[in-house]
XYZ file of N, CA and C in Angstrom:
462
model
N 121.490 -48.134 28.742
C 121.446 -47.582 27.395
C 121.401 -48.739 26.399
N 120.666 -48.330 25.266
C 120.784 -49.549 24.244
C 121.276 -48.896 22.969
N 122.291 -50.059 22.563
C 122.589 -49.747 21.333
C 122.561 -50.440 20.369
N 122.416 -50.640 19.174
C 122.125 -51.327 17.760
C 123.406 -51.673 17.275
N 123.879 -52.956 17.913
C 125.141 -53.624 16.936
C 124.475 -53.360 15.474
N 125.231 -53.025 14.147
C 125.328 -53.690 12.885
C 125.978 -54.410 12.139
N 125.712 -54.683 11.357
C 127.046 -55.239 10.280
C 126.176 -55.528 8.744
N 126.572 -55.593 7.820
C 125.820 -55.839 6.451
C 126.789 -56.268 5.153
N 126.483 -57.065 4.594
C 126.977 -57.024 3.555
C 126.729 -56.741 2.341
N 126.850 -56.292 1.400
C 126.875 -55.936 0.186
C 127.377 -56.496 -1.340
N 127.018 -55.866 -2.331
C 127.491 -56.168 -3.389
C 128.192 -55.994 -4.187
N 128.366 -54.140 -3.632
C 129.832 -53.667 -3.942
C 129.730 -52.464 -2.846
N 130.592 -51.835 -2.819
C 131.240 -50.387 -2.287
C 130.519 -48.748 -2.301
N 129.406 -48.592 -2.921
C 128.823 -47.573 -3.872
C 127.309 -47.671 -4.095
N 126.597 -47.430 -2.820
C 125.198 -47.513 -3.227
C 125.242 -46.332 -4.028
N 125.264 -45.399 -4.793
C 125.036 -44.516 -5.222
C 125.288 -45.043 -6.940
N 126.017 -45.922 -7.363
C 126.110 -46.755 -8.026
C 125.600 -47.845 -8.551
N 124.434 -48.415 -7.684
C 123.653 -49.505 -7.390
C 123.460 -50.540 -6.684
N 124.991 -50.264 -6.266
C 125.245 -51.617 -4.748
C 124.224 -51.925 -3.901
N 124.067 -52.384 -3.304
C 122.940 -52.786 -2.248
C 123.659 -53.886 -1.417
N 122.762 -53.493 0.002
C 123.179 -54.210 0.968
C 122.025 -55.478 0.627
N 122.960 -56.776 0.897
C 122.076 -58.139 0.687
C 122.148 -58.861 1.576
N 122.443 -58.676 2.941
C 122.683 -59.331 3.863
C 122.938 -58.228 5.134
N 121.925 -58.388 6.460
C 122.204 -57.344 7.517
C 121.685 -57.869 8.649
N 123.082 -58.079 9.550
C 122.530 -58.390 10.536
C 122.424 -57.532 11.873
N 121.531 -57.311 13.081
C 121.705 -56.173 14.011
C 121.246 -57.052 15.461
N 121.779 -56.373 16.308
C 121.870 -56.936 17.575
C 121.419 -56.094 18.343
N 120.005 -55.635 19.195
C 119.750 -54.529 19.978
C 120.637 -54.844 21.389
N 121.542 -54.292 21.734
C 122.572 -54.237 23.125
C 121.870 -53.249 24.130
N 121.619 -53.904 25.331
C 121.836 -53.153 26.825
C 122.916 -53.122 27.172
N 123.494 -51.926 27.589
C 124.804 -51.559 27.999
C 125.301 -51.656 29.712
N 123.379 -51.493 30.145
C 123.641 -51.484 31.622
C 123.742 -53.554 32.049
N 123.356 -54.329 31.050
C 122.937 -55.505 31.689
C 124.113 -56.362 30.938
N 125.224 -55.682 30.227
C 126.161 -56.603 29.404
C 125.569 -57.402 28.316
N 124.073 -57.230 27.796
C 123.614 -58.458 27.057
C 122.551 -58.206 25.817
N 122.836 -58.729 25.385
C 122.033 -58.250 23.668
C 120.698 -59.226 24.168
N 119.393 -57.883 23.914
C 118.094 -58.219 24.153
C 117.847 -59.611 22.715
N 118.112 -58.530 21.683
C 117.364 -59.078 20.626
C 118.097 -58.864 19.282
N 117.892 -59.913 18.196
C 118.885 -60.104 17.378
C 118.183 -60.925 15.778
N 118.947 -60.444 14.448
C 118.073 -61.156 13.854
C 119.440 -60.386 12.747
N 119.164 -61.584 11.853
C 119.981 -61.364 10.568
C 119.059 -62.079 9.163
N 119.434 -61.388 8.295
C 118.589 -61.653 7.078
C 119.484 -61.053 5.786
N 118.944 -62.025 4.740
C 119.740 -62.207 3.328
C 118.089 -61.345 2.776
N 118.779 -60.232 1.751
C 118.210 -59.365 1.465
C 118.051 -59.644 -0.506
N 116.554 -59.889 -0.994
C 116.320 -60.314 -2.080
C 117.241 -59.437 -3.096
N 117.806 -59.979 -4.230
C 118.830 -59.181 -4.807
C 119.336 -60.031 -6.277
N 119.584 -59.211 -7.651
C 119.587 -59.927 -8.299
C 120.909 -59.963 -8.884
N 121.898 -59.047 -8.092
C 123.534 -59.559 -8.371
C 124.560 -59.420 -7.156
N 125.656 -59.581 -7.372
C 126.461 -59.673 -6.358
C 127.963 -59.659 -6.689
N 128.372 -58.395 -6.977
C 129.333 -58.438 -7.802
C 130.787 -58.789 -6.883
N 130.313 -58.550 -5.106
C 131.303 -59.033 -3.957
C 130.921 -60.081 -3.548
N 130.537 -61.414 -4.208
C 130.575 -62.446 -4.077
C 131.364 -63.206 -4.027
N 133.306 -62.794 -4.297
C 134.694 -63.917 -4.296
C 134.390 -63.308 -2.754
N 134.146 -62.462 -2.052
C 134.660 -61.906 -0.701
C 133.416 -62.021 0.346
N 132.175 -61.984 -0.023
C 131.206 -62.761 1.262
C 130.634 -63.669 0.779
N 131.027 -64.449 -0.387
C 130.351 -65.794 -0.476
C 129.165 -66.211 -0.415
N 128.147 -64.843 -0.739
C 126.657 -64.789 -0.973
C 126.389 -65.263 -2.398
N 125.684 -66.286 -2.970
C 125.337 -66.537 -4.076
C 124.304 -65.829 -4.702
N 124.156 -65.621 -5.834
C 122.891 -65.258 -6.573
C 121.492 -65.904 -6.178
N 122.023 -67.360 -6.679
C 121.024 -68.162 -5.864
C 120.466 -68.066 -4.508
N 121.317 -68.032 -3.370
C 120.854 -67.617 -2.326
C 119.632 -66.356 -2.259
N 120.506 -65.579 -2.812
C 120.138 -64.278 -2.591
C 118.696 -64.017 -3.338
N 118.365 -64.913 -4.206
C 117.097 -64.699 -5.289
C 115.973 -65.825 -4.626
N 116.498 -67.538 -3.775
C 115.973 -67.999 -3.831
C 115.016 -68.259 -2.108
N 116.025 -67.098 -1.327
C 115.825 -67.336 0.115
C 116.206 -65.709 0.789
N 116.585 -64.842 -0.191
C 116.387 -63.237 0.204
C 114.856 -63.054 0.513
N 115.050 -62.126 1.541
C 113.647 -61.569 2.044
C 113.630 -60.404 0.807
N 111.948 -59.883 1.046
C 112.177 -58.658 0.394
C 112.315 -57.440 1.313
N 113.276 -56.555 0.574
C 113.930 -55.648 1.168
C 112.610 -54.294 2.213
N 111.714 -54.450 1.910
C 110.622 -53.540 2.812
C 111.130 -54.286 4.172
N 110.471 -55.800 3.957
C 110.410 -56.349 5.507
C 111.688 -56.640 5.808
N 112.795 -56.775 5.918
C 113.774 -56.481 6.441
C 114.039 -55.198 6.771
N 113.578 -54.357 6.223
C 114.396 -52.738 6.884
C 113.130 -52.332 7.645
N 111.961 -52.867 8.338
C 111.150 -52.538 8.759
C 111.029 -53.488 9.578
N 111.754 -54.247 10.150
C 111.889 -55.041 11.504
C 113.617 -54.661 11.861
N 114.526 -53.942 11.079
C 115.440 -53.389 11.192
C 115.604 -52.310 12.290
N 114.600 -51.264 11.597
C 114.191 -50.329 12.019
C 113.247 -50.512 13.353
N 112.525 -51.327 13.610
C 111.763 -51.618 14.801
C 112.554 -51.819 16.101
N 113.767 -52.563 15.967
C 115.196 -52.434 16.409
C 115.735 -50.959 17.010
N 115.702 -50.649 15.761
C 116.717 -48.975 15.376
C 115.770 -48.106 16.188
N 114.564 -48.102 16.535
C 113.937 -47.273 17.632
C 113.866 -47.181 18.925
N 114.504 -49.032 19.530
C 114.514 -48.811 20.791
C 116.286 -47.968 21.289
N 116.931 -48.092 20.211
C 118.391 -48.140 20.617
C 118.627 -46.298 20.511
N 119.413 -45.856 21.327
C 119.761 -44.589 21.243
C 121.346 -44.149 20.382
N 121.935 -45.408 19.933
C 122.454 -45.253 18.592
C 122.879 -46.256 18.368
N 123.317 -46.237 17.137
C 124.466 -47.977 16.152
C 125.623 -47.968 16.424
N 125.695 -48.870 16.390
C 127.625 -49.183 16.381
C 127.683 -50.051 15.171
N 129.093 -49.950 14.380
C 129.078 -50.968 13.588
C 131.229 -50.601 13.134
N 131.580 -51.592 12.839
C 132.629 -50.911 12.445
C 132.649 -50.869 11.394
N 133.787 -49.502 10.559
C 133.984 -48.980 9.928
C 132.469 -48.418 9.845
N 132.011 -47.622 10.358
C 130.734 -47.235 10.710
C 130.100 -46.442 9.219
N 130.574 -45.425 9.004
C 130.694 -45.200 7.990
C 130.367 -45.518 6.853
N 130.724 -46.574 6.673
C 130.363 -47.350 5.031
C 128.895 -48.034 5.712
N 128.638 -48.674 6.863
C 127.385 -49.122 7.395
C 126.247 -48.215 7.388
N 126.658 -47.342 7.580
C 125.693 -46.080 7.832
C 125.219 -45.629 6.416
N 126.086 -45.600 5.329
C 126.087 -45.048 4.470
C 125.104 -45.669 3.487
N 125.299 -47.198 3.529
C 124.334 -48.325 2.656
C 122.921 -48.765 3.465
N 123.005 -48.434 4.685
C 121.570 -48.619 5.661
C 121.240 -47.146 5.066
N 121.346 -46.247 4.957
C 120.628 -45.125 5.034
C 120.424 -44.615 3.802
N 120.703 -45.119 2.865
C 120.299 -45.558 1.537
C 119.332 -46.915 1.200
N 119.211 -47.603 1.810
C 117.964 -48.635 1.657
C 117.287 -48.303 2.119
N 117.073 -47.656 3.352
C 115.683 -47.293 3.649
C 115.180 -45.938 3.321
N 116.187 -45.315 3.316
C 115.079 -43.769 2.433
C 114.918 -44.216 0.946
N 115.543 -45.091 0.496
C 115.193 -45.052 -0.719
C 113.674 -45.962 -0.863
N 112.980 -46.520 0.191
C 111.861 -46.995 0.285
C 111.313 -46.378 1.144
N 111.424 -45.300 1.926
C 111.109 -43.868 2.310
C 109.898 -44.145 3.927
N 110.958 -45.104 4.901
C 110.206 -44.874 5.764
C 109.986 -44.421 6.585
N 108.548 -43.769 7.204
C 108.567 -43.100 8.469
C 109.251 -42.854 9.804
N 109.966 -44.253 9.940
C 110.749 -44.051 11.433
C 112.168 -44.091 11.592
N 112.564 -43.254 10.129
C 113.951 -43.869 10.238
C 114.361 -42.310 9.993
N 115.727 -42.252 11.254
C 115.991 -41.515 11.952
C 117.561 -40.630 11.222
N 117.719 -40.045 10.961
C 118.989 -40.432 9.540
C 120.439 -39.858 10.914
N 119.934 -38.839 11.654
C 120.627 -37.907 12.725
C 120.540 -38.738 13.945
N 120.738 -40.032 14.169
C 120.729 -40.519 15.052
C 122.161 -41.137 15.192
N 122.793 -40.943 16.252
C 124.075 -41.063 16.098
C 124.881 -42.294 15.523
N 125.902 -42.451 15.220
C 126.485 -44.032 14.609
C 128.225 -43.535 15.453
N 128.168 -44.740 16.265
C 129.867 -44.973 16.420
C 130.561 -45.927 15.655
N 132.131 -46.011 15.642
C 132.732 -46.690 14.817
C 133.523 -47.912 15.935
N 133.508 -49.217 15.838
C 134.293 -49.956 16.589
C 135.844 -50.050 16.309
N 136.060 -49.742 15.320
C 137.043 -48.928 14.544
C 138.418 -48.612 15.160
N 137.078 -47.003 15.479
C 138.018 -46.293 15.403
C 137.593 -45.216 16.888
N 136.205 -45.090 17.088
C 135.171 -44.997 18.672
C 135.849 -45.649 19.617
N 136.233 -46.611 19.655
C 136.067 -47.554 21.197
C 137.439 -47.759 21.390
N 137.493 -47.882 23.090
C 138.665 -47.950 23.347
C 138.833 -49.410 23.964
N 139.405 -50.776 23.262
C 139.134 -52.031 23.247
C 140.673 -52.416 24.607
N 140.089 -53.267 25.166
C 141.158 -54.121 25.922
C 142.480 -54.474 25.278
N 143.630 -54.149 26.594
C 144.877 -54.534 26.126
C 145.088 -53.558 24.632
N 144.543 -52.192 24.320
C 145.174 -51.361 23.355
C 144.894 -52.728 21.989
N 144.628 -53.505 21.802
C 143.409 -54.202 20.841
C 142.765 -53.499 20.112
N 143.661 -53.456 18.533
C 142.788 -52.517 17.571
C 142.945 -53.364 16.311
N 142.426 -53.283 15.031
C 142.392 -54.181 13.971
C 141.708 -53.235 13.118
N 142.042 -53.681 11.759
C 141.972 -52.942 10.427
C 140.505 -53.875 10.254
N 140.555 -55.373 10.753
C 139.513 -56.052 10.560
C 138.816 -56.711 11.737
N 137.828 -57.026 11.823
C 136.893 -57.361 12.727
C 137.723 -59.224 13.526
N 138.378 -59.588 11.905
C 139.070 -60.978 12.538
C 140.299 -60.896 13.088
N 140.995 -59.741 12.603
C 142.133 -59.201 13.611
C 141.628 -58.624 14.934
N 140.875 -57.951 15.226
C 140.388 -57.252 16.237
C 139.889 -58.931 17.113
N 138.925 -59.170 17.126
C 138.406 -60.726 17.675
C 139.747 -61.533 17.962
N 140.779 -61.864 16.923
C 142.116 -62.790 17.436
C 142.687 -61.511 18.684
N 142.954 -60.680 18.467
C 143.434 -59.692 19.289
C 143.378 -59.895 20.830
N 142.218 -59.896 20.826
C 141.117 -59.699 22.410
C 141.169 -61.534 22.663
N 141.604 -62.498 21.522
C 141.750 -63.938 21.853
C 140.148 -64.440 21.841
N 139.215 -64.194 21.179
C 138.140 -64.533 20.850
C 138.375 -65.509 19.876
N 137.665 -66.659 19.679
C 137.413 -67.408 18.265
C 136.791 -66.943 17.077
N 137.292 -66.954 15.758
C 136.649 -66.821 14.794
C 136.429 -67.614 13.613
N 134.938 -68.334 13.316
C 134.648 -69.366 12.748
C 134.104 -69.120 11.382
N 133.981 -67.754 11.255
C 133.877 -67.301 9.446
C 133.853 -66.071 9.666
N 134.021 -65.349 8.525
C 134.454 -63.945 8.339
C 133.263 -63.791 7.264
N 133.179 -62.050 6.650
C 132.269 -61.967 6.143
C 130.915 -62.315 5.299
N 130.528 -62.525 6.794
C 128.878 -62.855 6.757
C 128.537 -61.431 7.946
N 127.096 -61.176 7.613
C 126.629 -59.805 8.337
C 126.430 -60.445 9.908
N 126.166 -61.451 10.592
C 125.870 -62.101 11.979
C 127.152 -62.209 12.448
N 127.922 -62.791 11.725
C 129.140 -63.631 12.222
C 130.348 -62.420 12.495
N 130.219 -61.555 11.720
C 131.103 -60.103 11.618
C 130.664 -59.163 12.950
């Protein structure tokens, strides 16, 4: 089975508000082979960033080395077709700002009823290993963690 690690970052809390995701990274996972086929992260063109004290995305960055947002959610999505669903934690808010960037550029292969689990709050992690955050969860299980919110590294 394959599934679509996510993670993304944003600019605030509230696409419905104007937030936008400016940063998304996804990992297509085989479940039978333990090993992520294919993988790609990208800074998403954008002209503010109002959660910038908390992922440390600059304006600059984001204006001078953001992709534009079509071709990122359309090699996203090229992804999102082989996988039979996403995972992302706090799934929810992931689901919520992916599925608002791309209908709002309204493309053909994007699937809105395709399932999303939560790492959260879905999975049942080693040693009872649970975390409010992805760097608690990772110290938990005794993994290293060398930066925190960025969409790859999360």
């Amino acid at each position: 089975m394959r599934v679509l690690l996510c993670d993304t970052e944003t600019s605030g809390l509230d696409y419905g508000k104007g937030d936008r995701v400016i940063e998304v990274a996804a990992a297509l996972y085989d479940t039978k082979h333990a090993s992520v086929i294919e993988c790609f992260s990208a800074i998403i063109k954008h002209d503010s960033n109002g959660a910038e004290h908390i992922n440390g995305i600059s304006i600059g960055l984001l204006t001078e080395h953001g992709d534009e947002p079509e071709a990122v959610w359309s090699r996203f999505l090229g992804l999102a077709e082989e996988a039979v669903c996403y995972a992302a934690h706090r799934a929810e808010f992931d689901q919520s700002m992916i599925g608002g960037s791309v209908e709002a550029i309204g493309f053909d292969n994007w699937d809105p009823a395709k399932p999303w689990t939560c790492t959260k709050t879905d999975f049942e992690w080693p040693n009872q290993a649970r975390g409010d955050s992805l760097v608690q969860l990772a110290l938990k299980l005794g993994l290293g963690v060398s930066s925190a919110h960025r969409a790859m590294t999360d």
